[in-house]
Coordinates of C-alpha atoms and ligand atoms in Angstrom, one line a residue:
Chain A
M1 CA 4.2 -21.4 10.0
F2 CA 5.2 -18.2 12.7
I3 CA 7.3 -15.6 12.0
K4 CA 10.0 -16.9 14.4
D5 CA 10.3 -19.4 12.1
I6 CA 10.8 -17.0 9.2
Q7 CA 13.3 -15.7 11.3
K8 CA 15.0 -18.7 11.7
I9 CA 14.8 -20.1 8.2
L10 CA 16.1 -17.0 6.6
D11 CA 18.8 -16.6 9.3
A12 CA 17.5 -13.5 9.6
Q13 CA 18.0 -10.7 12.0
L14 CA 15.2 -9.3 13.7
L15 CA 14.5 -5.6 14.1
V16 CA 11.4 -5.0 15.3
G17 CA 8.7 -7.0 16.4
E18 CA 9.7 -8.9 19.6
E19 CA 6.3 -9.8 20.6
F20 CA 5.3 -10.9 17.2
M21 CA 7.4 -13.9 17.1
D22 CA 4.5 -15.9 17.2
T23 CA 2.4 -14.5 14.7
E24 CA 1.0 -16.9 12.5
V25 CA 2.2 -16.3 8.8
R26 CA 0.4 -18.0 6.0
S27 CA 0.8 -16.6 2.9
A28 CA 4.0 -14.8 1.3
C29 CA 5.0 -12.1 -1.4
G30 CA 8.2 -10.8 -3.0
S31 CA 8.8 -8.2 -5.0
D32 CA 10.7 -4.4 -5.2
M33 CA 6.9 -3.0 -6.8
M34 CA 4.9 -1.8 -4.7
S35 CA 2.1 -2.3 -6.9
D36 CA 2.8 -5.8 -7.5
V37 CA 2.2 -6.2 -3.3
L38 CA -1.0 -4.6 -3.6
A39 CA -2.2 -6.5 -6.5
F40 CA -3.1 -9.1 -5.1
V41 CA -4.6 -9.8 -0.7
K42 CA -3.0 -12.2 1.0
D43 CA -4.0 -13.1 4.6
Q44 CA -1.2 -12.9 7.8
A45 CA 1.3 -12.5 5.0
V46 CA 4.8 -12.0 5.2
L47 CA 6.7 -9.1 2.3
I48 CA 10.0 -9.6 1.3
T49 CA 12.1 -6.9 -0.7
G50 CA 15.0 -5.5 -2.1
L51 CA 13.1 -1.7 -1.3
L52 CA 14.7 0.0 1.3
N53 CA 12.1 2.6 2.2
Q54 CA 9.1 3.5 4.4
Q55 CA 6.9 2.8 1.6
A56 CA 7.5 -0.9 1.9
I57 CA 6.1 -0.9 5.1
R58 CA 3.2 1.4 4.3
T59 CA 2.4 -1.1 1.9
A60 CA 2.6 -3.8 3.9
A61 CA 0.8 -1.9 6.7
M62 CA -2.3 -1.3 4.1
M63 CA -2.2 -5.2 3.2
D64 CA -2.3 -6.4 6.9
M65 CA 0.7 -7.4 6.6
V66 CA 2.3 -8.8 9.6
C67 CA 6.0 -9.3 8.7
V68 CA 8.3 -7.2 5.9
V69 CA 12.0 -8.9 5.4
F70 CA 14.8 -7.0 3.9
V71 CA 17.3 -9.1 1.5
R72 CA 20.5 -8.8 0.2
G73 CA 21.8 -7.5 4.1
K74 CA 20.2 -4.3 3.7
T75 CA 19.5 -2.6 7.2
P76 CA 16.5 -0.2 7.3
G77 CA 17.1 3.1 9.0
E78 CA 15.3 4.4 12.4
D79 CA 12.2 6.0 10.2
I80 CA 11.6 2.6 8.5
L81 CA 11.6 1.0 11.7
E82 CA 9.5 3.4 13.1
A83 CA 7.3 3.2 10.6
A84 CA 6.9 -0.9 11.6
R85 CA 6.7 -0.3 15.4
D86 CA 3.2 2.7 14.6
N87 CA 1.7 -0.3 12.2
G88 CA 2.0 -3.2 14.6
I89 CA 4.6 -4.9 11.7
A90 CA 7.8 -6.9 12.5
V91 CA 10.9 -6.1 10.6
M92 CA 13.8 -8.8 9.8
T93 CA 17.1 -8.5 7.4
T94 CA 18.5 -11.3 5.7
T95 CA 21.7 -12.0 3.5
H96 CA 19.9 -14.1 1.1
R97 CA 19.3 -12.2 -2.0
M98 CA 15.5 -12.0 -2.7
F99 CA 15.7 -15.6 -5.1
T100 CA 16.7 -17.5 -2.4
A101 CA 15.0 -15.9 0.5
C102 CA 11.7 -17.2 -1.5
G103 CA 13.0 -20.5 -2.3
L104 CA 14.0 -21.5 1.0
L105 CA 10.5 -20.1 2.7
F106 CA 8.6 -22.1 -0.3
E107 CA 10.4 -25.4 0.1
A108 CA 9.6 -24.6 4.2
G109 CA 6.0 -24.5 2.8
L110 CA 4.9 -20.9 2.9
N111 CA 3.3 -20.1 -0.9
G112 CA 2.1 -17.6 -2.5
G113 CA -1.5 -17.8 -1.1
C114 CA -3.2 -15.4 -3.9
H115 CA -6.6 -14.5 -3.8
I116 CA -8.0 -11.6 -6.0
K117 CA -10.7 -9.2 -4.3
Chain B
M1 CA -23.7 12.2 1.3
S2 CA -26.0 12.5 4.5
E3 CA -25.2 15.1 7.2
N4 CA -23.9 13.3 9.6
S5 CA -21.1 12.2 7.3
L6 CA -17.4 12.6 9.1
H7 CA -14.7 14.6 6.7
Y8 CA -11.1 15.0 7.0
H9 CA -8.7 16.9 4.6
Y10 CA -5.2 16.2 4.0
V11 CA -2.5 18.1 2.0
V12 CA 0.3 15.9 0.2
P13 CA 3.4 17.6 -0.6
G14 CA 5.3 17.1 -3.8
D15 CA 8.5 17.7 -2.9
D16 CA 9.0 14.9 -0.1
F17 CA 8.5 11.0 -1.4
T18 CA 9.2 10.4 2.2
R19 CA 5.7 11.4 3.4
A20 CA 3.9 9.8 0.3
G21 CA 1.0 7.2 1.9
I22 CA 1.2 8.9 5.5
A23 CA -2.6 10.6 4.5
S24 CA -3.5 7.2 2.7
S25 CA -2.0 5.5 6.5
A26 CA -4.0 7.9 8.6
V27 CA -7.4 7.3 6.6
K28 CA -6.6 3.3 7.6
K29 CA -6.4 4.3 11.2
T30 CA -9.7 6.3 11.5
L31 CA -11.6 3.7 9.7
K32 CA -10.3 1.0 11.6
Q33 CA -11.0 3.2 15.1
L34 CA -14.7 3.3 13.8
G35 CA -15.1 -0.1 13.8
I36 CA -15.9 -0.9 10.0
Y37 CA -15.3 -4.2 8.6
P38 CA -11.8 -5.0 7.6
E39 CA -11.9 -5.8 4.1
T40 CA -13.9 -2.8 3.4
V41 CA -10.8 -0.3 5.7
R42 CA -8.3 -2.3 3.1
K43 CA -9.8 -2.1 -0.4
L44 CA -10.6 1.9 0.3
S45 CA -6.9 1.9 2.1
I46 CA -4.9 0.4 -1.0
S47 CA -7.2 2.6 -3.7
L48 CA -6.2 5.7 -1.6
F49 CA -2.6 4.6 -1.4
E50 CA -2.2 4.3 -4.8
G51 CA -3.9 7.6 -5.6
E52 CA -1.8 9.6 -3.0
I53 CA 1.4 7.7 -4.2
N54 CA 0.3 8.9 -8.2
M55 CA -0.4 12.3 -7.0
V56 CA 3.0 12.6 -5.6
I57 CA 5.4 10.9 -8.6
H58 CA 3.4 11.9 -11.2
A59 CA 1.7 15.6 -9.8
D60 CA 4.0 17.3 -7.5
G61 CA 1.3 16.7 -4.7
G62 CA -2.5 17.8 -4.5
E63 CA -5.2 17.4 -1.7
I64 CA -7.5 14.6 -0.6
D65 CA -10.9 15.0 1.0
V66 CA -12.4 12.0 2.6
W67 CA -16.1 11.6 3.7
I68 CA -17.3 8.6 5.7
D69 CA -21.4 8.2 6.2
D70 CA -23.3 5.1 7.2
E71 CA -23.4 3.4 3.3
K72 CA -19.9 4.4 1.7
I73 CA -16.6 6.2 2.0
V74 CA -15.7 8.3 -0.5
A75 CA -12.3 10.0 -1.1
E76 CA -11.2 12.9 -3.9
L77 CA -8.0 13.7 -4.1
V78 CA -7.1 16.8 -6.8
D79 CA -3.9 17.4 -8.1
K80 CA -2.6 20.5 -10.0
G81 CA -0.4 18.3 -11.9
P82 CA 0.3 17.7 -15.6
G83 CA -3.3 16.1 -16.7
I84 CA -3.4 12.2 -17.8
E85 CA -3.9 12.6 -21.9
N86 CA -5.2 9.5 -22.1
I87 CA -7.2 7.8 -20.0
E88 CA -8.0 4.5 -21.1
L89 CA -4.5 4.0 -21.6
A90 CA -3.7 4.9 -18.1
M91 CA -5.9 2.5 -17.1
Q92 CA -4.0 -0.1 -18.5
E93 CA -2.0 -2.9 -16.9
G94 CA 1.6 -2.1 -16.7
W95 CA 1.5 1.1 -18.7
S96 CA 3.3 3.8 -17.2
T97 CA 5.2 7.2 -18.1
A98 CA 7.5 6.7 -14.4
S99 CA 10.9 7.7 -15.0
E100 CA 14.3 5.4 -13.7
Q101 CA 14.3 7.1 -10.6
V102 CA 10.7 6.1 -9.7
R103 CA 10.5 2.8 -10.1
G104 CA 13.8 2.5 -7.7
L105 CA 11.3 4.0 -5.2
G106 CA 9.2 0.9 -5.9
F107 CA 6.4 2.5 -8.1
G108 CA 6.2 2.7 -11.7
A109 CA 4.9 -0.6 -12.4
G110 CA 1.6 0.5 -14.2
M111 CA 0.0 -1.4 -11.4
G112 CA -1.6 1.9 -9.6
L113 CA -4.7 2.7 -11.5
P114 CA -6.1 -0.8 -12.3
N115 CA -5.7 -1.2 -8.4
M116 CA -7.9 1.5 -7.8
K117 CA -10.3 -0.1 -10.4
K118 CA -10.4 -3.4 -8.9
Y119 CA -10.5 -2.5 -5.0
S120 CA -12.6 0.1 -5.1
D121 CA -16.7 0.4 -5.8
E122 CA -16.7 3.2 -7.8
L123 CA -13.8 4.7 -9.1
I124 CA -14.2 8.0 -11.6
I125 CA -11.4 10.1 -13.1
D126 CA -11.5 14.0 -14.3
S127 CA -8.4 14.9 -15.9
T128 CA -7.4 18.1 -18.0
V129 CA -3.9 18.6 -19.9
G130 CA -2.2 21.2 -18.5
V131 CA -4.7 21.8 -15.8
G132 CA -4.8 18.8 -13.4
T133 CA -6.7 15.7 -12.4
K134 CA -9.6 15.0 -9.8
V135 CA -9.4 10.7 -8.9
T136 CA -12.6 10.2 -7.0
L137 CA -12.9 6.7 -5.0
I138 CA -16.3 5.2 -3.4
V139 CA -16.1 1.8 -1.2
N140 CA -19.9 0.9 0.1
I141 CA -19.6 -0.3 4.1
V142 CA -20.2 -3.4 4.2
K143 CA -22.2 -3.9 7.4
Ligands
ATP201 N1 -2.3 12.2 -10.7 C1 -1.6 11.8 -11.8 N2 -1.4 12.5 -12.8 C2 -1.2 13.3 -13.8 N3 -0.4 11.7 -14.5 C3 -1.1 10.8 -14.1 C4 -1.9 10.6 -12.4 N4 -2.5 9.4 -12.1 C5 -1.6 8.2 -12.8 N5 -1.0 9.1 -14.2 C6 -0.7 8.7 -15.4 O1 -1.3 7.2 -15.4 C7 -0.3 6.6 -15.5 C8 -0.3 5.1 -14.8 O2 -0.6 5.0 -13.4 P1 -0.6 4.0 -13.0 O3 -1.2 4.6 -10.8 O4 -1.2 2.9 -13.0 O5 0.9 3.2 -13.0 P2 2.3 3.9 -12.3 O6 1.9 5.0 -11.1 O7 2.8 4.6 -13.5 O8 2.7 2.5 -11.4 P3 1.9 2.3 -10.5 O9 1.2 2.5 -9.8 O10 2.3 1.0 -10.9 O11 3.6 2.4 -9.3 C9 1.0 7.1 -14.7 O12 1.9 5.8 -15.6 C10 0.9 8.3 -15.1 O13 1.6 8.4 -16.4
MG202 MG1 0.7 4.3 -9.5

């Protein structure tokens, strides 16, 4: 799956990262608690979150994640978008709620892909 | 550390949560530029980020020193916060004293210290109640 597929499946609005649309996504993590996200390293992962602050982007950056999706129609401010540009991370927002967003992606073949360490 | 190690120093303000994680982001960029193996960079970055966030949410900020040589990356996080009363308890997954407000900022799952333990090759916590906390993280460089 590619970032452009995520946008399509979630009917999401892309806010940062037009140039990353063809980047591959292999796994996903959905959480509002960043230490839960940091507990499992995934490759080429997307973060689905309702947490709207710069730490969501920094968490994704620490994990080498490629994309952050904000759920429930949350629209990040310029500071968040700037942090994403700075770290080369695609950002989009979807009106779907967390459970639905995760379900749709899972159904389309994306899985948790967790491996420890 | 050997004589030709690189040294970086960061002040982490305690009163501005939006800045929490900036030092770790800077360190991550530096390590990448130095061409250090990505998995090593990720291990150190995650551990340092958790430590930096802890400094801000539990200890009103502090200072970070990072040394890099050919063999390892050493990070020292020093704060003058309340200290940790029971380190063994604090190390347990899910144990947290974070407030509802902190949880609303995405932290307080009680996973930070366990994560630091998991991703670093060595974790030393030196804490005195009422004085402060010193956390030392060591990640070996894989060649
Ligand atoms: N620098 C510090 N100063 C004082 N207390 C600390 C410090 N770091 C950690 N603690 C204490 O240890 C507990 C556990 O820390 P840990 O990082 O594992 O979880 P957390 O910060 O509460 O939540 P999370 O890391 O999942 O966001 C904290 O709730 C806090 O009571
Ligand atoms: Mg923590």
